Coordinates of C-alpha atoms in Angstrom, one line a residue:
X161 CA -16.6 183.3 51.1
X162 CA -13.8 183.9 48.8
X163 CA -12.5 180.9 46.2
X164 CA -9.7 182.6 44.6
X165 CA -6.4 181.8 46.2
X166 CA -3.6 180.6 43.8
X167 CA -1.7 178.5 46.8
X168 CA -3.4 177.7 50.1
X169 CA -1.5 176.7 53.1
X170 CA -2.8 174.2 55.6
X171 CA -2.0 171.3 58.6
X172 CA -4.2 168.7 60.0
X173 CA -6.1 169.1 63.2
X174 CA -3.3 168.0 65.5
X175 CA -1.1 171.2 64.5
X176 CA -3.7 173.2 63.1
X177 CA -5.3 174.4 66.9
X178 CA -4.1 177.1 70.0
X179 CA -4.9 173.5 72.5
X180 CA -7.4 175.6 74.0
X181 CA -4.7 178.1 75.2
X182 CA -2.2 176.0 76.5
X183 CA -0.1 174.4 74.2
X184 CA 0.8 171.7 76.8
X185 CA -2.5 169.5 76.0
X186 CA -1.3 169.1 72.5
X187 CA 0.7 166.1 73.7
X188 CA -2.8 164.5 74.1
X189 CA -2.6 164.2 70.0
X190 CA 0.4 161.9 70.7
X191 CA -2.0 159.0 72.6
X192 CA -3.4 156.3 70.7
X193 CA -6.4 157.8 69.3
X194 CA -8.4 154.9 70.6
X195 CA -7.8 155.9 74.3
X196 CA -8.7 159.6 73.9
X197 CA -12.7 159.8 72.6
X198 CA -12.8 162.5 69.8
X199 CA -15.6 164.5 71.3
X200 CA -12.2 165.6 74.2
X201 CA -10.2 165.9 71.4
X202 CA -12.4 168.0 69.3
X203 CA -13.8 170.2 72.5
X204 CA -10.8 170.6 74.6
X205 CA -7.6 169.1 73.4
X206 CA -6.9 170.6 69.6
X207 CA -10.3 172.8 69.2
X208 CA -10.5 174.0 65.6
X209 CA -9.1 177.6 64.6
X210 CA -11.8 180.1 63.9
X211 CA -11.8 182.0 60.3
X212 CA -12.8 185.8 58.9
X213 CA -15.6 186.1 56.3
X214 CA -13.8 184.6 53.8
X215 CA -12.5 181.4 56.0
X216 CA -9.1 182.3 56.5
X217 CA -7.9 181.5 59.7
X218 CA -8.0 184.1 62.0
X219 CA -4.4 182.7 63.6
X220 CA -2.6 180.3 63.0
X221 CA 0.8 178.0 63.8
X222 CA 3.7 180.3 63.0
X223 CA 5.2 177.9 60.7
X224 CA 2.3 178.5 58.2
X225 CA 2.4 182.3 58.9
X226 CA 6.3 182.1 58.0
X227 CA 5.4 180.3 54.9
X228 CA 2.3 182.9 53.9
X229 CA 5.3 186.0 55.0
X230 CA 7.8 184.7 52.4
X231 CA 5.4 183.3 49.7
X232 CA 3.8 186.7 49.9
X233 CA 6.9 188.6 49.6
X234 CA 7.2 186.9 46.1
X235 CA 4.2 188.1 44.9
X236 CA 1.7 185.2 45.7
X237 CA -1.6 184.9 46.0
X238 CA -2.0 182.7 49.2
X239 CA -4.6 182.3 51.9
X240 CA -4.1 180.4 55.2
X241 CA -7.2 178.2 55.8
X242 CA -8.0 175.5 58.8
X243 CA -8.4 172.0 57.5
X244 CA -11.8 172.4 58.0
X245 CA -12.6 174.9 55.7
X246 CA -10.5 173.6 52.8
X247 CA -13.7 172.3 51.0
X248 CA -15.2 175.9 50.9
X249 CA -12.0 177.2 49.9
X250 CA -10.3 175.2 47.3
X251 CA -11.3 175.5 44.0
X252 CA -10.6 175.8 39.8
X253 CA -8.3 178.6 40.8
X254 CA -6.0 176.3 43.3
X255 CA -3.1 175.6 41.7
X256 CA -0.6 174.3 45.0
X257 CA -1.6 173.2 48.1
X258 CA 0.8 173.4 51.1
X259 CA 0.8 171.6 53.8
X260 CA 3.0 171.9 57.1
X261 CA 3.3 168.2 59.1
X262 CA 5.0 167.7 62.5
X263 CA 3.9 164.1 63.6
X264 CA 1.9 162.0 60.5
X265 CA 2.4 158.5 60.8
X266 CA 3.2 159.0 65.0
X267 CA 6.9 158.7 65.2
X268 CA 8.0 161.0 66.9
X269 CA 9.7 160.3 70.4
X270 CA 6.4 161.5 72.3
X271 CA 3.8 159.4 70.4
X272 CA 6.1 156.6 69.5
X273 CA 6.5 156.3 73.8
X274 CA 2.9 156.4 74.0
X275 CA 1.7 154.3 71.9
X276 CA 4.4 151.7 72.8
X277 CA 3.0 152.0 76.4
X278 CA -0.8 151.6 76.3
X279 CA -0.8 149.0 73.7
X280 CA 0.2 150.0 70.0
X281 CA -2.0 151.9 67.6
X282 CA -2.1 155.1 65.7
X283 CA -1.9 157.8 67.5
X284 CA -4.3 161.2 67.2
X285 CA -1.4 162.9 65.7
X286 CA -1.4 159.8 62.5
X287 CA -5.0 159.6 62.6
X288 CA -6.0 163.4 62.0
X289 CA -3.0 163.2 59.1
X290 CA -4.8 160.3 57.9
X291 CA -8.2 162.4 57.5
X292 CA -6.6 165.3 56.4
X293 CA -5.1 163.4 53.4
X294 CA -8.2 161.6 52.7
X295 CA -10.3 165.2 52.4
X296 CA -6.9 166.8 50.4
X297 CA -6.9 163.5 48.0
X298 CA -11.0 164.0 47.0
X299 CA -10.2 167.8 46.4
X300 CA -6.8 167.0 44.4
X301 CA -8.8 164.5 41.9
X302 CA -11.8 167.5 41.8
X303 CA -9.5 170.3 41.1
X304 CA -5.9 168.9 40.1
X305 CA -3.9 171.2 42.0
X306 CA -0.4 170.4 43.1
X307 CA 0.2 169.1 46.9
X308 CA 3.6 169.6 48.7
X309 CA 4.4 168.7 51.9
X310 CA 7.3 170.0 54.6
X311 CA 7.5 171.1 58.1
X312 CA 9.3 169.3 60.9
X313 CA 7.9 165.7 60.9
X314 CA 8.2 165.7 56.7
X315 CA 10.7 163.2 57.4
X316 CA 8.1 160.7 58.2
X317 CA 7.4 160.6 54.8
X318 CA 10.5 160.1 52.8
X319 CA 10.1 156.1 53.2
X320 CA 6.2 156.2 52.7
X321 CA 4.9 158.4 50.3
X322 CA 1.2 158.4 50.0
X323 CA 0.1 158.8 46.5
X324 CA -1.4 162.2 46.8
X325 CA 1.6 163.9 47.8
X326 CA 3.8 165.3 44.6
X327 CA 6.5 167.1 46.5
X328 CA 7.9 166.4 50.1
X329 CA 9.8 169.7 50.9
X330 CA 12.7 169.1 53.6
X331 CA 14.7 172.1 55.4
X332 CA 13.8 175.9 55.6
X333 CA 11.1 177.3 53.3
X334 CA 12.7 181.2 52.5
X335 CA 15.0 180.4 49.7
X336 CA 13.8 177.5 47.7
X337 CA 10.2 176.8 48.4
X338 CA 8.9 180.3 46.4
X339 CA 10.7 179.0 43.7
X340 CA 9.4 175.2 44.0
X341 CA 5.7 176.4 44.2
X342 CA 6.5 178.9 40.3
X343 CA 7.4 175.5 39.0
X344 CA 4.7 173.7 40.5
X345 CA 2.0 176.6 39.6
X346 CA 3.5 176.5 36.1
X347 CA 3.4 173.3 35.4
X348 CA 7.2 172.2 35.6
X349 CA 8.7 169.4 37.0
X350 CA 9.9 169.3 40.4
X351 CA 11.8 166.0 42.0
X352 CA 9.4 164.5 44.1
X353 CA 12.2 165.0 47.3
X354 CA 13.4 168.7 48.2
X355 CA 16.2 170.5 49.9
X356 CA 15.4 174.2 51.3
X357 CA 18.5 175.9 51.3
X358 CA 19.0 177.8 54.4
X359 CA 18.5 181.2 54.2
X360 CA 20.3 184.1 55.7
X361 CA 18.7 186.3 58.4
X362 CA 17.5 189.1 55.8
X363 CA 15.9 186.9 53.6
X364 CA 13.5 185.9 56.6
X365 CA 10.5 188.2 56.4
X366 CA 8.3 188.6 59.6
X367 CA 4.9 187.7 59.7
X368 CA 1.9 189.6 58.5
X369 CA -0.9 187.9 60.3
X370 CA -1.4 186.3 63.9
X371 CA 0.4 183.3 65.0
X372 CA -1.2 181.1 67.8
X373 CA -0.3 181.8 71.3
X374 CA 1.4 184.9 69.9
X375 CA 4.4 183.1 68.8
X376 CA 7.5 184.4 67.6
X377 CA 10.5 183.3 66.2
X378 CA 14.1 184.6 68.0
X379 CA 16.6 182.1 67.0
X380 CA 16.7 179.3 64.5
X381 CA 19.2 176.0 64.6
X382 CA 21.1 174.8 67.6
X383 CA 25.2 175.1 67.5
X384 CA 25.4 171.7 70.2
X385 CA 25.3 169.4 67.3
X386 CA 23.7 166.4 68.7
X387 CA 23.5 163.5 66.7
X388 CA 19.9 162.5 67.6
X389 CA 18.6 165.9 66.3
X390 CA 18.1 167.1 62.9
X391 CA 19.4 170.5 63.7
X392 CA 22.6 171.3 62.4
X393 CA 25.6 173.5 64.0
X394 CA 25.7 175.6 60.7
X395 CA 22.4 176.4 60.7
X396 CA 22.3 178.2 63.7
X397 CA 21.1 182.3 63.7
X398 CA 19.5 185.1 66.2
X399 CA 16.6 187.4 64.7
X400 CA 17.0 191.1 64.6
X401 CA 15.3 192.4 67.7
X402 CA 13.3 195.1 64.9
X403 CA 12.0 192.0 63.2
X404 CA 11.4 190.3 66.7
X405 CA 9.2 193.2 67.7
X406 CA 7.6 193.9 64.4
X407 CA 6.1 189.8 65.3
X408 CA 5.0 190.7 68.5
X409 CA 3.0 194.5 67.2
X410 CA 1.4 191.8 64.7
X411 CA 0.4 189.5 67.2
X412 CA -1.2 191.9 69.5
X413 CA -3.0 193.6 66.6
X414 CA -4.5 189.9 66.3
X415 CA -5.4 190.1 70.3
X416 CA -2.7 187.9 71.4
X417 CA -1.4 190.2 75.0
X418 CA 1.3 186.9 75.3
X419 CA 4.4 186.3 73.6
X420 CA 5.7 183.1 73.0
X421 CA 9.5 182.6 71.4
X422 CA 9.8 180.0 69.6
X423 CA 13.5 179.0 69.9
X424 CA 16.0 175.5 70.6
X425 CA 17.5 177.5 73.6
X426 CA 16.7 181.0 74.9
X427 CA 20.0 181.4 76.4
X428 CA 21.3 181.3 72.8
X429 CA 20.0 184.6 71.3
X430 CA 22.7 186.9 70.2
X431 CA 25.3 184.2 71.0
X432 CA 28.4 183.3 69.8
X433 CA 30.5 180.2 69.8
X434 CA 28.0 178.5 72.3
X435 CA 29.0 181.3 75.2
X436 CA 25.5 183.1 76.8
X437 CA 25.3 186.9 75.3
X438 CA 23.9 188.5 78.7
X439 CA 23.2 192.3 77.1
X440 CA 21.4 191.0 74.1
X441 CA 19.0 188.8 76.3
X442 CA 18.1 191.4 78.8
X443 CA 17.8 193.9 76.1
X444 CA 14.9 191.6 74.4
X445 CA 13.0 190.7 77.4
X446 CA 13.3 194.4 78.2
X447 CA 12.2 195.9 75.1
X448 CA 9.6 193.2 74.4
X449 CA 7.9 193.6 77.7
X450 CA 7.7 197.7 77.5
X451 CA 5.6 196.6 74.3
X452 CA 2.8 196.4 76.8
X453 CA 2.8 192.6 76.4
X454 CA 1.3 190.4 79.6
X455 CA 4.5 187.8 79.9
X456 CA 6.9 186.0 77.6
X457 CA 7.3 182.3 77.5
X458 CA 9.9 180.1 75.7
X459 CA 10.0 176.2 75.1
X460 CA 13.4 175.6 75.5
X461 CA 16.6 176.4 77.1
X462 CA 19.7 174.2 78.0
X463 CA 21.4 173.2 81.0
X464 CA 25.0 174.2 80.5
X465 CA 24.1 177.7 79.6
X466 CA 22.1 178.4 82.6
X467 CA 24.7 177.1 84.7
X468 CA 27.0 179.1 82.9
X469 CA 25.2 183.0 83.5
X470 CA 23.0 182.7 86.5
X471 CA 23.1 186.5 86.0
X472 CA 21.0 185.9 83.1
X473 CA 18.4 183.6 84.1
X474 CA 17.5 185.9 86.8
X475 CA 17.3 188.9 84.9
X476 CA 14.7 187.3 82.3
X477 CA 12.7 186.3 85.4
X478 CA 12.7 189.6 86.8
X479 CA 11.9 191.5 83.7
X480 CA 9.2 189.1 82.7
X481 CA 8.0 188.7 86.7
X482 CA 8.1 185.3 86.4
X483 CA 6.5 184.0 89.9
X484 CA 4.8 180.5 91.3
X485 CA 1.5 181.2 89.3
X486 CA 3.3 182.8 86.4
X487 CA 6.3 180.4 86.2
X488 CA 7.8 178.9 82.4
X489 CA 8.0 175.3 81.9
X490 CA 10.4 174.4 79.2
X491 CA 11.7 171.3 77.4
X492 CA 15.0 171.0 78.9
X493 CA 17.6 168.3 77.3
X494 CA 18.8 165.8 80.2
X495 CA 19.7 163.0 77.6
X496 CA 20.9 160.2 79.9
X497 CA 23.5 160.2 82.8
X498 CA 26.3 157.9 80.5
X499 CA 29.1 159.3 79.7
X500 CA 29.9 156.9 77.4
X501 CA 26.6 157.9 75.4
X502 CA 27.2 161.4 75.9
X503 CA 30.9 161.1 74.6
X504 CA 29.7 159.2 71.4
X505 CA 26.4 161.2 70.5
X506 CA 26.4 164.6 72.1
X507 CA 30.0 165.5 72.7
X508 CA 29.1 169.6 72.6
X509 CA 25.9 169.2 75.3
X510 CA 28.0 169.9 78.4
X511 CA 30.0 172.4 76.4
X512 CA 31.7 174.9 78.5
X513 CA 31.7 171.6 81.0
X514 CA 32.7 168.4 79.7
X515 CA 30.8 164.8 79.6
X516 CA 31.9 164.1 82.5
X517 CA 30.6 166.6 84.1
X518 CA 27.4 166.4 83.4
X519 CA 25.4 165.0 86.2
X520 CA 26.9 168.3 88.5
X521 CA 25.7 170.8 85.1
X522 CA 22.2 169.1 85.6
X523 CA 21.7 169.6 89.5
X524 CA 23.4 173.3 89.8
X525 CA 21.4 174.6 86.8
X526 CA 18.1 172.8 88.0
X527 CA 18.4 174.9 90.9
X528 CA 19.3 178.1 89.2
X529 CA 16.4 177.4 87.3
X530 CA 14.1 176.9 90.4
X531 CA 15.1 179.7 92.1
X532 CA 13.6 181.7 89.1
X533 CA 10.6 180.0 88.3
X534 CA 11.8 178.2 85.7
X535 CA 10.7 174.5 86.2
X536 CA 12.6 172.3 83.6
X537 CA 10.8 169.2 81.6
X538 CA 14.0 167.2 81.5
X539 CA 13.6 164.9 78.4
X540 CA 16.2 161.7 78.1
X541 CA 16.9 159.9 75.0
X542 CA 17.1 156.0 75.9
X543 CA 17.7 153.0 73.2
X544 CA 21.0 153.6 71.9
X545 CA 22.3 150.2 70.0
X546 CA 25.5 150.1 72.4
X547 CA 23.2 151.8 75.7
X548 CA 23.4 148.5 78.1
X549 CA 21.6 148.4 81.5
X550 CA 24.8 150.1 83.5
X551 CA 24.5 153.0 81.5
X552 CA 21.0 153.8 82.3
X553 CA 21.6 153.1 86.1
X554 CA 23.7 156.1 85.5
X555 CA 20.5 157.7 84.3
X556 CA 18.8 155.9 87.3
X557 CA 21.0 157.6 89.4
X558 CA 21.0 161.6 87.9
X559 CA 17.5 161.1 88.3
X560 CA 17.2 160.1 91.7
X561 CA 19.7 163.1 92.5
X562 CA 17.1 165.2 90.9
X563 CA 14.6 163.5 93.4
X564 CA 16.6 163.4 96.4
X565 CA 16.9 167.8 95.8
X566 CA 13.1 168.2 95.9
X567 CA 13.4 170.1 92.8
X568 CA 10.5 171.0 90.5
X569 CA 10.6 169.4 87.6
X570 CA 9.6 166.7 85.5
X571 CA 11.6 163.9 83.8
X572 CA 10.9 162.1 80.7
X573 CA 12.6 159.1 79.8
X574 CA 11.9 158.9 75.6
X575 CA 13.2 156.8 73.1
X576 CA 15.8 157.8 70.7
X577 CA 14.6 157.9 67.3
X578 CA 16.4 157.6 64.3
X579 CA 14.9 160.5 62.6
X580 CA 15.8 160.6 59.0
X581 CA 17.0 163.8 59.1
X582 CA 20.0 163.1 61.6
X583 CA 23.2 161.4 61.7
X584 CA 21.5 158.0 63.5
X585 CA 19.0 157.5 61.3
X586 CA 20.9 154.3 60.6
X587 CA 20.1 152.8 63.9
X588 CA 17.8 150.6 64.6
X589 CA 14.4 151.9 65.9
X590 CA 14.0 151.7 70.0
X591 CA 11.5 148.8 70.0
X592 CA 10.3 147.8 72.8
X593 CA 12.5 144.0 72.8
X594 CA 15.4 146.2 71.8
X595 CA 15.6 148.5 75.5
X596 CA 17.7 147.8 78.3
X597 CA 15.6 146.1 80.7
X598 CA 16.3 149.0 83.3
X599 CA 14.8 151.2 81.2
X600 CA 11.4 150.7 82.9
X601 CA 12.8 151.0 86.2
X602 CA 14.0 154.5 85.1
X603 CA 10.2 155.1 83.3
X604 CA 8.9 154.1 86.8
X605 CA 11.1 156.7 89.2
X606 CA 10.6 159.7 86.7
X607 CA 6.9 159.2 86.1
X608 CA 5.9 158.7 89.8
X609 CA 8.1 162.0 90.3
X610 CA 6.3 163.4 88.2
X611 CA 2.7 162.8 89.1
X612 CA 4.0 164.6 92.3
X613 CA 4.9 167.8 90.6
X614 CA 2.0 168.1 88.5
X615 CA -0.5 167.1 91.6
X616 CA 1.9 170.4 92.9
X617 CA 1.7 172.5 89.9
X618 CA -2.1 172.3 88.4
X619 CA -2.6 176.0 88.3
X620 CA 0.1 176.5 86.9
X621 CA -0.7 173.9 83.9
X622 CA -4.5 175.2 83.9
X623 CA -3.5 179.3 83.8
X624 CA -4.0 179.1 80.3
X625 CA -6.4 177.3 79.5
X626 CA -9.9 180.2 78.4
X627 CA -12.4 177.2 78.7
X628 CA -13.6 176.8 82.3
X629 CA -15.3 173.1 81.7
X630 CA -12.0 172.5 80.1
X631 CA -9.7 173.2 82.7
X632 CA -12.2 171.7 85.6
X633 CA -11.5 168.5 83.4
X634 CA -7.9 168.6 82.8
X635 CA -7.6 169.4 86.8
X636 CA -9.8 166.4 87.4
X637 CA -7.9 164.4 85.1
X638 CA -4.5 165.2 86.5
X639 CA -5.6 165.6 90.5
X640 CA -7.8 162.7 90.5
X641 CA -6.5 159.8 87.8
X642 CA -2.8 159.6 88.8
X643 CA -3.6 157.2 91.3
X644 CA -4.7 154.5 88.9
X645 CA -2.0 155.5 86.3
X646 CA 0.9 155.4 89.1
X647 CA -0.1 151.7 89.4
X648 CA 0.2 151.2 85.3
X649 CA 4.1 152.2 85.6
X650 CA 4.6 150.6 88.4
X651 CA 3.2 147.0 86.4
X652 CA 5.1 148.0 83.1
X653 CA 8.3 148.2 85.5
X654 CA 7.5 145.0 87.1
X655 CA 7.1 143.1 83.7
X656 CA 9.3 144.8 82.0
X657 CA 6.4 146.6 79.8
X658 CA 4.7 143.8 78.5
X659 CA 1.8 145.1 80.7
X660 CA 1.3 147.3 77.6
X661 CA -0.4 144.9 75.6
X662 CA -3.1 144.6 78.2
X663 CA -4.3 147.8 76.9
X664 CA -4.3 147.0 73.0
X665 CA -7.8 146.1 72.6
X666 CA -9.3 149.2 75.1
X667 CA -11.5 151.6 72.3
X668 CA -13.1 154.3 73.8
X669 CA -13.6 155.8 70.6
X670 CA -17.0 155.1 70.2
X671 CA -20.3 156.4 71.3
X672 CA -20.1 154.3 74.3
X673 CA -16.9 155.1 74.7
X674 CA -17.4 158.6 75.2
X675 CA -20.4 158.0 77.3
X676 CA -18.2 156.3 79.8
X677 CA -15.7 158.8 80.0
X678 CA -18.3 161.9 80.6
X679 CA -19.6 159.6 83.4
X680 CA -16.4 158.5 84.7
X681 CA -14.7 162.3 84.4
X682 CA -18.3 163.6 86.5
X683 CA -18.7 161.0 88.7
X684 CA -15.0 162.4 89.5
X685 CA -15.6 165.5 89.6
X686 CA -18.3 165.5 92.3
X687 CA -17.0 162.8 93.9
X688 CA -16.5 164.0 98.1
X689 CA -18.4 167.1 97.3

């Protein structure tokens, strides 16, 4: 195994994994790491990365492949390498040490819900961040290289530093991180806080090696402007369809037959001005699928522009032959059903529509969507200072409408939280005390929903996953344990969550822990058999 990289790039476990093929079981990482035993974690939920010969990894997260593509371009001498294998590749020669972070202390909306829920305590996400920088502190007082940290939970750490961390990089790496790590490798000083600049479209090189799930980047930055998000309107660009499908010939060189675009709307590519570009869409969907590709799949896409060009929506599910058993499930943007919240903090979200149309953009692009098996997760941000209980019966109610249609899709009711990166990261954080005490009667309605959708939808959740005993247990999991969980949400609603602490001192992260849950999960899954 080779020792001989000048930087290496690397994540903890929780980003650092393919999920076991379906990159929906990474939201395990965001439970309290005392509820999920590791032996799940390590076999099904974030399964380590395998490495070549000389323990690089053989994919990886695109971030760290965008990194690697621009740090090579200026003439580095950088390797890749899983968190496991950084003790076999560090050494005298390591002079930086990158590290990409998207969750390390567990506050993002996701884990901060869940751990609020079932009782408080780190999450998985915080507690393989918290192993990673023990293992990266050892190496760093062996070898004395430099550590810097960015990626999109860096903000985490502005407040709390740890002590092994030199330089915490904020923004987009092209521009300024190349010249941060010559400093760094040269033994300059750099501020221990950094700004990328954001660089233009031709100063993005593609990537050289595989990303995960064959990902591929097609837009960057989000014109909407919300004040809850750390994405600005100015940063907002499409990539060159050449670049585009020089990604994809890389990632099916690596093996990966699926393409996944990583993008904050799919219906923005090639737009301008917020309005849907229809020919520049079905020009990439068309000319990435006659790549020989399987399918394409995309995170997110937003409610005002599908309403906008039905057209479009069902010309990417042609193309791509979406279907039942082949259908996309992105993070869709429902925020609340307030106009007064919407007017203050998202002003542009209903844009061509206005505010006040908002509840009507919401059920007439669900339905679009449906009709072309695209099955929206419908997040909501809840636990805004000035948010009072009428305001989320108005969330209450776009919900129930949502119900009352039948359609598929899932809702989920997070708290806001004042990242330090947007233009609210002066308000207060959504403790539990501080939520309007409807908010558990809207947690209640969109959970139970969406028990029934999943129960509906397993294959579909399961079509990825390459493990067989993994996805027998996630189906068991999700067919069998609803039930018991339906009755959880239905006690935090009736006390107004402080059910929650009931669950503060369950551990099943321990050797009898993980005994009772391989007997529970089989006693399940022969159970009326």
């Amino acid at each position: 195994m080779k020792r001989e990289w000048d930087v290496i790039l690397t994540a903890d476990r929780g980003s650092f994994t393919d999920y076991g093929g379906s990159s929906v079981l990474g939201y395990v990482a965001c439970m309290p790491y005392r509820l999920v035993p590791r032996f799940f974690m390590d076999r099904f939920f974030t399964p380590p990365i395998k490495v070549d010969k000389d323990g690089k990894a053989i994919y990886a997260p695109y971030a760290l492949r965008k990194v690697e593509a621009s740090l090579l371009s200026h003439g580095f001498n950088v390797a890749v390498i899983p968190p496991e294998y950084l003790e076999k590749s560090v050494s005298e020669k390591t002079k930086v040490l990158g590290l990409t972070v998207h969750d390390p202390f567990g506050l993002n909306p996701v884990s901060f819900k869940l751990s609020m829920l079932f009782g408080g305590g780190a999450t998985w996400t915080a507690k393989f961040f918290e192993e990673l920088g023990e293992e990266v502190k050892k190496l760093k007082a062996k070898y004395n290289f430099k550590v810097i940290v960015g990626g999109p939970g860096a903000w985490e750490l502005l407040n709390k530093k740890p002590e092994w961390i030199d330089t915490i990089f904020i923004g987009e790496a092209e521009v300024t991180l190349p010249e941060v790590v010559k400093k760094l490798m040269d033994g300059e000083e750099v501020p221990t806080i950094v700004k990328g600049k954001d660089p233009k479209v031709d100063q993005i090189p593609p990537i050289v090696n595989p990303a995960r799930l064959g990902e591929v980047q097609i837009t960057r930055g989000c014109p909407r402007g919300c004040q809850f998000c750390s994405i600005t309107p100015e940063t907002f660009r499409s990539m060159p369809l050449d670049v585009i499908k020089k990604e994809v010939e890389v990632n099916m060189k690596g093996g990966w037959n699926r393409v996944e675009f990583i993008t904050d709307d799919v219906m923005l590519y090639g737009s301008q001005k917020l309005r849907t570009n229809h020919d520049a869409i079905v020009r990439l969907f068309t000319e990435v699928m006659n790549m020989g590709v399987d399918g394409i799949w995309w995170p997110h896409i937003s409610a005002p522009a599908v309403k906008e060009s039905p057209k479009t929506i069902k010309a990417m599910a042609e193309i791509a032959r979406y279907s039942f058993d082949r259908a996309v499930a992105p993070v869709v943007g429902l925020e609340t059903g307030s106009v007064k919240i919407m007017e203050k903090y998202m002003r542009a979200k209903a844009f061509p529509w206005t505010p006040k149309d908002w509840a009507d953009v919401i059920i007439d692009a669900t339905a679009i969507m449906n009709d072309n098996y695209i099955f929206p997760c419908y997040t909501m941000t809840i636990g805004y200072p000035e948010e009072t209980d009428e305001d989320v019966q108005q969330s209450i109610d776009l919900v129930q409408k949502i119900i009352d249609h039948g359609f598929i899709a899932w809702v989920f009711p997070l708290p806001v939280i004042p990242m330090a990166t947007t233009r609210i990261r002066d308000n207060p954080f959504p403790f539990m005390e501080r939520l309007p005490s409807k908010y558990w009667d809207l947690l209640y309605i969109s959970w139970k929903y969406n028990f029934k959708i999943t129960r509906q939808l397993i294959p579909i959740l399961t079509s990825g996953i390459k493990n067989n005993v993994a996805k027998r247990i996630v189906k068991i999991m999700i067919d069998r344990v609803f039930d018991s969980i339906d009755q959880i949400f239905y006690e935090l609603k009736e006390t107004k969550g402080k059910k929650s602490m009931e669950f503060s001192s369950i551990n099943l992260n321990n050797t009898i822990g993980v005994i009772k849950s391989i007997y529970w999960l089989t006693r399940l899954a022969f159970k009326n058999q």
